[in-house]
PDB file of C-alpha atoms in Angstrom:
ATOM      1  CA  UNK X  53      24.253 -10.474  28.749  1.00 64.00           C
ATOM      2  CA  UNK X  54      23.670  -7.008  30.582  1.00 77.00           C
ATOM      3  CA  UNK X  55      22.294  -4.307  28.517  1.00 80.00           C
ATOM      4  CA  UNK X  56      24.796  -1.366  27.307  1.00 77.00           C
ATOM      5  CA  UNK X  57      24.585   1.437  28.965  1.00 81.00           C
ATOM      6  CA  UNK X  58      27.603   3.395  26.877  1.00 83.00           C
ATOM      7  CA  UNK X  59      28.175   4.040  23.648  1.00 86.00           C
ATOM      8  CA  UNK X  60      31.714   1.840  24.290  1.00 85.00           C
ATOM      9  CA  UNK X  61      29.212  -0.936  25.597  1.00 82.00           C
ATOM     10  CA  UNK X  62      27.200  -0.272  22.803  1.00 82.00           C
ATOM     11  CA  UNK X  63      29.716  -0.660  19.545  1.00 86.00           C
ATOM     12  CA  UNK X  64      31.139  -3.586  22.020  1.00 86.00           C
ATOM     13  CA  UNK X  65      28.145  -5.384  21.707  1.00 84.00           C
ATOM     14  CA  UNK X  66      27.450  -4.621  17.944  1.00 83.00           C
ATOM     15  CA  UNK X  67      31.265  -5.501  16.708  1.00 84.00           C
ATOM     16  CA  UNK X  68      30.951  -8.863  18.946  1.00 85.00           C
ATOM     17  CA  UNK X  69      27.203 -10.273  17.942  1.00 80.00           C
ATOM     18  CA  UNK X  70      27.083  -9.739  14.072  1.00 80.00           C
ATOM     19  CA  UNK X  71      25.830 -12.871  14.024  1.00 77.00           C
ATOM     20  CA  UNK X  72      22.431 -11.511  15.704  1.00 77.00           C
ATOM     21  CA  UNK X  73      19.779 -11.909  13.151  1.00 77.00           C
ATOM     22  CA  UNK X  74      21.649 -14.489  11.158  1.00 77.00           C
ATOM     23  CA  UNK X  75      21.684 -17.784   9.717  1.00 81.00           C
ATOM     24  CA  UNK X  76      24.261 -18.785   7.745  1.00 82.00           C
ATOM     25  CA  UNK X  77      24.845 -14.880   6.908  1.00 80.00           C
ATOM     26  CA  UNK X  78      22.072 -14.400   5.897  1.00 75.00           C
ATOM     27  CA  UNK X  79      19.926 -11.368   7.890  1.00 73.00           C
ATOM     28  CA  UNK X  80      16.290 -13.204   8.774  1.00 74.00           C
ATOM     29  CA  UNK X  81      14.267 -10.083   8.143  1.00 67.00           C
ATOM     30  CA  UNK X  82      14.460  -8.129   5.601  1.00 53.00           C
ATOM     31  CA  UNK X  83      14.490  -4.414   6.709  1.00 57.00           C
ATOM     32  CA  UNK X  84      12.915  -1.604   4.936  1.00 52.00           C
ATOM     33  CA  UNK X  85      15.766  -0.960   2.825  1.00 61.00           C
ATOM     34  CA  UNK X  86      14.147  -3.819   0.936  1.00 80.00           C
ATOM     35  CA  UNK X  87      11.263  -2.956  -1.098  1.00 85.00           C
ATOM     36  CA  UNK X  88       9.893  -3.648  -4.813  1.00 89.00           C
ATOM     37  CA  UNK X  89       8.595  -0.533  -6.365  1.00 90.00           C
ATOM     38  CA  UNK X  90       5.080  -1.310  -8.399  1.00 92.00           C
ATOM     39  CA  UNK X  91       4.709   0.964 -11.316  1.00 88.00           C
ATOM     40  CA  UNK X  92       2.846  -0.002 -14.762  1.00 89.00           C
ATOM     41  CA  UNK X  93       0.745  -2.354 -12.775  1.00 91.00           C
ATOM     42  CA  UNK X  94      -2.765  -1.282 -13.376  1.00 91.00           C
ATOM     43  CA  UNK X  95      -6.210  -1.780 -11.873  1.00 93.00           C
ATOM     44  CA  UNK X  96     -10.055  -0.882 -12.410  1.00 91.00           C
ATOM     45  CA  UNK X  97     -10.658   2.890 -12.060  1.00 91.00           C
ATOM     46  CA  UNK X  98     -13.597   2.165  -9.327  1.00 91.00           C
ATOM     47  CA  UNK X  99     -10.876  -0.686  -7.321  1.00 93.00           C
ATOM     48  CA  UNK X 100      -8.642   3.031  -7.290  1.00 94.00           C
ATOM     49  CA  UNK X 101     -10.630   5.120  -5.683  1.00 94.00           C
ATOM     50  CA  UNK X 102     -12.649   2.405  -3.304  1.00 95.00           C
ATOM     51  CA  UNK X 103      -8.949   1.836  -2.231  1.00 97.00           C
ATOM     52  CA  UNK X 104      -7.652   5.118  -2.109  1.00 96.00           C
ATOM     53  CA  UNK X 105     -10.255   6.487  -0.259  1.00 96.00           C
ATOM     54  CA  UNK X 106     -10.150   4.201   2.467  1.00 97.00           C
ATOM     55  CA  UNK X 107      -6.799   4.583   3.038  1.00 96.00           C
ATOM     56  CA  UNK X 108      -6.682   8.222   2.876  1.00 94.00           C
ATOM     57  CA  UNK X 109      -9.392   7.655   5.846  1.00 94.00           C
ATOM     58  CA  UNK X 110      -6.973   5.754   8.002  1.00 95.00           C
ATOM     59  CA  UNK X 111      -3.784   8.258   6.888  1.00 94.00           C
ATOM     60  CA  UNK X 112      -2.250   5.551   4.634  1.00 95.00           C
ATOM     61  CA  UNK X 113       0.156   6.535   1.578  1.00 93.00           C
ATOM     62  CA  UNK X 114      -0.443   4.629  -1.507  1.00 93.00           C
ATOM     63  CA  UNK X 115       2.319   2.043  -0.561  1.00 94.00           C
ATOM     64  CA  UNK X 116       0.613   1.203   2.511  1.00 96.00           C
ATOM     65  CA  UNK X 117      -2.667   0.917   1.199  1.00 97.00           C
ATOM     66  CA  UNK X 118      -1.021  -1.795  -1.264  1.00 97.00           C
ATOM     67  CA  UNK X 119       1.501  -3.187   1.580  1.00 97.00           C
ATOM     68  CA  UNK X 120      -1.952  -3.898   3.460  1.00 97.00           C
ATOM     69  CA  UNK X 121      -3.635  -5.204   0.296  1.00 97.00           C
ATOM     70  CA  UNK X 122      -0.896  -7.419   0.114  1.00 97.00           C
ATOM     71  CA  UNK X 123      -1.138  -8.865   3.426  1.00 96.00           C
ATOM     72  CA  UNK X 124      -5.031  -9.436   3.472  1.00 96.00           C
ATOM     73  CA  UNK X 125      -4.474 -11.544   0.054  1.00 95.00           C
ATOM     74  CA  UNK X 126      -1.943 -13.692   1.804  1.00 94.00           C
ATOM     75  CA  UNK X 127      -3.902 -14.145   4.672  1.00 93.00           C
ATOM     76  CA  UNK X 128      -7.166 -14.734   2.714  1.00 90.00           C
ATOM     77  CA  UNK X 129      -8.562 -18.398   3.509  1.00 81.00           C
ATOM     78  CA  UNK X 130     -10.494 -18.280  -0.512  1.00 78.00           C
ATOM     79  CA  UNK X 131      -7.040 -18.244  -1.865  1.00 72.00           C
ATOM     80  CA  UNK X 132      -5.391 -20.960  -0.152  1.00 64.00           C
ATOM     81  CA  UNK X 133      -8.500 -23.080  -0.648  1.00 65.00           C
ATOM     82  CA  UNK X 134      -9.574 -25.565  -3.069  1.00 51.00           C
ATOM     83  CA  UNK X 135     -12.089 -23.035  -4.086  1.00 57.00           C
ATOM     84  CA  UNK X 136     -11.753 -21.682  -8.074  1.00 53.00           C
ATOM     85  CA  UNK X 137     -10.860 -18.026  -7.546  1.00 58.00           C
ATOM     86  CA  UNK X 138     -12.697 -15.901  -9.931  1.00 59.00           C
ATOM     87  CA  UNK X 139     -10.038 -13.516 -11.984  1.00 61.00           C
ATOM     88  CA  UNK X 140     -11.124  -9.954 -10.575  1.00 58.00           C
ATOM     89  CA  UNK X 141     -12.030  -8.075 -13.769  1.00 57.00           C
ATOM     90  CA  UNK X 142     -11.143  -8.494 -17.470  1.00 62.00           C
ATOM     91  CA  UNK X 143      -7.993  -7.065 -18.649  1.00 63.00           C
ATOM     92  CA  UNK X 144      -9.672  -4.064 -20.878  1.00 68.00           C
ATOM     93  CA  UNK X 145     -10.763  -2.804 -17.743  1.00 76.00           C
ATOM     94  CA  UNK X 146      -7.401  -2.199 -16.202  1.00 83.00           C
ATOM     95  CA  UNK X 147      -6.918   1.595 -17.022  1.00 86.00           C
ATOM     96  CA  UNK X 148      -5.583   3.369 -13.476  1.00 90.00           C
ATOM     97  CA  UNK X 149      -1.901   2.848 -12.706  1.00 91.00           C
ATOM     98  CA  UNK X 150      -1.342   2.427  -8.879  1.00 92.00           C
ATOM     99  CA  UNK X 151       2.539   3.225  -8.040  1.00 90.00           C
ATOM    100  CA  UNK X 152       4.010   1.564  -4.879  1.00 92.00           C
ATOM    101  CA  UNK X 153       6.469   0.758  -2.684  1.00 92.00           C
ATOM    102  CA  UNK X 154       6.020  -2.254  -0.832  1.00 94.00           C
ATOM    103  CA  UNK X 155       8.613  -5.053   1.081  1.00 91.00           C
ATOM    104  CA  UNK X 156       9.949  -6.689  -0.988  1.00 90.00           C
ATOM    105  CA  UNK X 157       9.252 -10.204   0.651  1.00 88.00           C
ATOM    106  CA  UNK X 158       4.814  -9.615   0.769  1.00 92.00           C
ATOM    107  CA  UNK X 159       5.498  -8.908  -2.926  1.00 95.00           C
ATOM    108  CA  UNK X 160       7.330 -11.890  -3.713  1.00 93.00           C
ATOM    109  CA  UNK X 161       5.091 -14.256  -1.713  1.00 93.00           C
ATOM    110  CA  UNK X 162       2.014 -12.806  -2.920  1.00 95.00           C
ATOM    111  CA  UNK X 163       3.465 -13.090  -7.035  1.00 95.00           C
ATOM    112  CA  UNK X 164       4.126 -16.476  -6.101  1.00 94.00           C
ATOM    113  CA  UNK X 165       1.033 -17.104  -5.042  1.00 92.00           C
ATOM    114  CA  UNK X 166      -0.942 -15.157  -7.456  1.00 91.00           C
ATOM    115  CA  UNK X 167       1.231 -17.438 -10.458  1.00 91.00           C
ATOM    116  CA  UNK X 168      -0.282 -20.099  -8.804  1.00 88.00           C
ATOM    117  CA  UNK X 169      -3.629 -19.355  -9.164  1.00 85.00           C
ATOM    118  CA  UNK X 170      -3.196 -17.901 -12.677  1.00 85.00           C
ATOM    119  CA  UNK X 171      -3.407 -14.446 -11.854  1.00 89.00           C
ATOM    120  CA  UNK X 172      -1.048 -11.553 -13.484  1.00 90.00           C
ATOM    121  CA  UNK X 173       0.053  -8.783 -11.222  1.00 93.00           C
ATOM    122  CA  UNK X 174      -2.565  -6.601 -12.307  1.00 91.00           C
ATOM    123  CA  UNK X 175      -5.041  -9.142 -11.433  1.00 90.00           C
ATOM    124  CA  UNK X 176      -3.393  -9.789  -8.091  1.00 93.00           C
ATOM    125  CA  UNK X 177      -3.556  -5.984  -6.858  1.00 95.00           C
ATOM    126  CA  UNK X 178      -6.790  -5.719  -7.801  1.00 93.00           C
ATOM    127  CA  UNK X 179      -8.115  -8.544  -6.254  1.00 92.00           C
ATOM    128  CA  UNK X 180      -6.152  -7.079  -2.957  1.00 95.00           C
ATOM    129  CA  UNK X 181      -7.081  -3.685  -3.460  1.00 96.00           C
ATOM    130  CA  UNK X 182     -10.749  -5.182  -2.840  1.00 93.00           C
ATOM    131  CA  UNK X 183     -10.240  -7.240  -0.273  1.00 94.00           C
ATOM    132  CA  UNK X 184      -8.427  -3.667   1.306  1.00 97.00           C
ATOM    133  CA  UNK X 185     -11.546  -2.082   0.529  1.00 96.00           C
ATOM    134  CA  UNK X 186     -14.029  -4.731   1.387  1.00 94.00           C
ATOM    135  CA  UNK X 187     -12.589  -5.377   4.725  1.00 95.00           C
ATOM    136  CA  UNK X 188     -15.203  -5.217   7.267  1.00 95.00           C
ATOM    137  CA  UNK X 189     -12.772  -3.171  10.191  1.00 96.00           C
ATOM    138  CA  UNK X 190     -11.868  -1.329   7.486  1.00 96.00           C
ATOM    139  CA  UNK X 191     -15.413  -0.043   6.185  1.00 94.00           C
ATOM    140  CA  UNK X 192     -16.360   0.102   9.668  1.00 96.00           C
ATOM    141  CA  UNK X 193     -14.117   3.041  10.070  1.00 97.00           C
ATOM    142  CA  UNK X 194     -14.355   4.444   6.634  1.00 96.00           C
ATOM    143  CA  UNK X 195     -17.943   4.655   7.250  1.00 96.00           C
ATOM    144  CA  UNK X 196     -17.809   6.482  10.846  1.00 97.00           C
ATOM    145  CA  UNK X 197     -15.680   9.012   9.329  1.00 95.00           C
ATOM    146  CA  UNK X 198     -17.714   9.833   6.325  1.00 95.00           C
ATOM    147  CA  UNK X 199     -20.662  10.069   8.644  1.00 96.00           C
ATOM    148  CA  UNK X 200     -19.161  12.098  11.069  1.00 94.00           C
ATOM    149  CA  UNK X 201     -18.194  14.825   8.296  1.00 93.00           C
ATOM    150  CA  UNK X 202     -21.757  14.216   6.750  1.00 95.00           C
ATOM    151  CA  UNK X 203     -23.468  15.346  10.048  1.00 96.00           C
ATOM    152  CA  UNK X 204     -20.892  18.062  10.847  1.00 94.00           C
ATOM    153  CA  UNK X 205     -21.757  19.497   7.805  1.00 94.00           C
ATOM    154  CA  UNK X 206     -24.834  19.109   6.654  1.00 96.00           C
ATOM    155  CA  UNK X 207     -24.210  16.594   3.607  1.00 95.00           C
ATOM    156  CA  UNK X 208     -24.531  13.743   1.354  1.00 96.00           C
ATOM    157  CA  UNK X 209     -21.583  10.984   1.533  1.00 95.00           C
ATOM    158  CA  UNK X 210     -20.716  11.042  -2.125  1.00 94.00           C
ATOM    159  CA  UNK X 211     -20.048  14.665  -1.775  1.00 94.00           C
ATOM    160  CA  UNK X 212     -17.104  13.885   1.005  1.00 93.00           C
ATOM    161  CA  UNK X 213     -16.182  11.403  -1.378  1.00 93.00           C
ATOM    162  CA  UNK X 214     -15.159  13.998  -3.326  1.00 92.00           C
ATOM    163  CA  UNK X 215     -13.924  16.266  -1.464  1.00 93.00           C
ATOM    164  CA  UNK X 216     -11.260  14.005  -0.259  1.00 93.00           C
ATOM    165  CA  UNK X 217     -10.286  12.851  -3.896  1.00 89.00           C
ATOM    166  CA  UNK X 218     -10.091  16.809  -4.412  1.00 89.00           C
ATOM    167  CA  UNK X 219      -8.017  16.607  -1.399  1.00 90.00           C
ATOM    168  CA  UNK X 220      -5.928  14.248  -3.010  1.00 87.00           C
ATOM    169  CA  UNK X 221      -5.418  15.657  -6.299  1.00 85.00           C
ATOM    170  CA  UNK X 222      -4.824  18.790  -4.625  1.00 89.00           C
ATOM    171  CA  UNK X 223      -1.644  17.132  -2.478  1.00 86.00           C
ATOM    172  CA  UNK X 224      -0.385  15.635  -5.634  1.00 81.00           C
ATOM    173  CA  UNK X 225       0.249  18.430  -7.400  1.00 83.00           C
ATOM    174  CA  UNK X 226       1.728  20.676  -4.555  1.00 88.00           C
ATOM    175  CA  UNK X 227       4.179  17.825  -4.699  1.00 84.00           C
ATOM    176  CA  UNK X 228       4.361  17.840  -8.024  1.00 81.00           C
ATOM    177  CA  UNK X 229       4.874  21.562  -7.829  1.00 86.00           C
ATOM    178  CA  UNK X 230       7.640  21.190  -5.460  1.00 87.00           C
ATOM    179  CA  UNK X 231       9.447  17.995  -7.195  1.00 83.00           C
ATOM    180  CA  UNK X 232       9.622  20.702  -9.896  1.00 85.00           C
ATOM    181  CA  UNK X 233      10.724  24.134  -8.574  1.00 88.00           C
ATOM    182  CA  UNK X 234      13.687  21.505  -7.026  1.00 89.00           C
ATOM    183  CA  UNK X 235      14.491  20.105 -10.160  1.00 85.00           C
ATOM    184  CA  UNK X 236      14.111  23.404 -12.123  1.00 87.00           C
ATOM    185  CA  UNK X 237      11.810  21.924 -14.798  1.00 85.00           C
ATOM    186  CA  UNK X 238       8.339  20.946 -14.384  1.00 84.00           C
ATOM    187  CA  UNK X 239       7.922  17.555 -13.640  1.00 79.00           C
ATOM    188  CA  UNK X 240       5.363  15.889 -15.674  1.00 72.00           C
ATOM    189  CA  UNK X 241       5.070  12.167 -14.078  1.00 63.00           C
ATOM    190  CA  UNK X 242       2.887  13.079 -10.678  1.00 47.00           C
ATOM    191  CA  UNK X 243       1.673   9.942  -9.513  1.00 46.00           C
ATOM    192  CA  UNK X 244       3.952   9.418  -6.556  1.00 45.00           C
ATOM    193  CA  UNK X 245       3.429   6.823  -3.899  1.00 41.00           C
TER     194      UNK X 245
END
């Protein structure tokens, strides 16, 4: 089949292969359109920022921090082994929401799994939230970057630590500033993903 070159080719081709993608119907990926916001799903303070800082390294939003997270628990080897899988932290210490949108089909498959292994959701982000922030390729450029601003300016790591969370606070309320000169009202939820 050649390719269209018109947008009469083009509609053509897309009222004549609806079928493209399909079984039975069905579409065989989901498309972004599909996602499962996480809210009230908490984690250890410490998991947080490990997490968040990371990904702010690497540019990544909240929701792909957890997308990620997501993805490293499916594809962790402990968890589909016989192996007992220690719960990540006791429930008490679950005090720092982490709001997300992530596809819908990681989330289901990594619920699934985490059921499996006895593991609520909270228990299941955290555990991926480490693995996001334990991962070697991950650390590896977490840790060039902090260096780099450490020698650039003349100081200690935990100090760029915080300067980035500053970083972050300060981004979440501009937005929350904006979210609520457009609604007219302030706004008083701010974690966004």
């Amino acid at each position: 089949m050649p390719t269209p070159r018109t947008i009469e080719q083009l509609q053509h081709f897309l009222e004549t292969h609806e079928d493209f993608g399909k079984i039975n119907g069905q579409e065989v990926v989901s498309v972004r359109e599909d996602v499962t916001k996480l809210s009230n799903i908490f984690v250890p303070k410490d998991t947080y920022y490990k997490a968040v800082l990371r990904g702010t390294v690497l540019t990544y939003s909240k929701s792909q921090i957890a997308s990620s997270a997501l993805t490293l628990f499916l594809t962790d080897e402990s968890i589909y082994s016989r192996q007992i899988v220690p719960k990540p932290a006791d429930p008490g210490w679950y005090t720092t929401e982490f709001p997300a949108f992530v596809p819908a089909n990681t989330y289901d498959l990594a619920c699934a799994r985490a059921r499996e292994i006895g593991f609520s959701e909270s228990d299941l982000l955290t555990y991926a939230l480490n693995l996001f922030a334990s991962n070697p390729g991950i650390n590896g450029i977490y840790n060039a970057y902090i260096e780099n601003l450490c020698k650039q300016n003349n100081v200690e790591a935990n100090y760029v630590e915080l300067k980035i969370l500053g970083w972050l606070k300060y981004q979440a309320r501009k937005k929350r500033l904006e979210l609520s000169l457009a609604a007219g009202e302030f706004i008083d939820r701010a974690k966004l993903p």
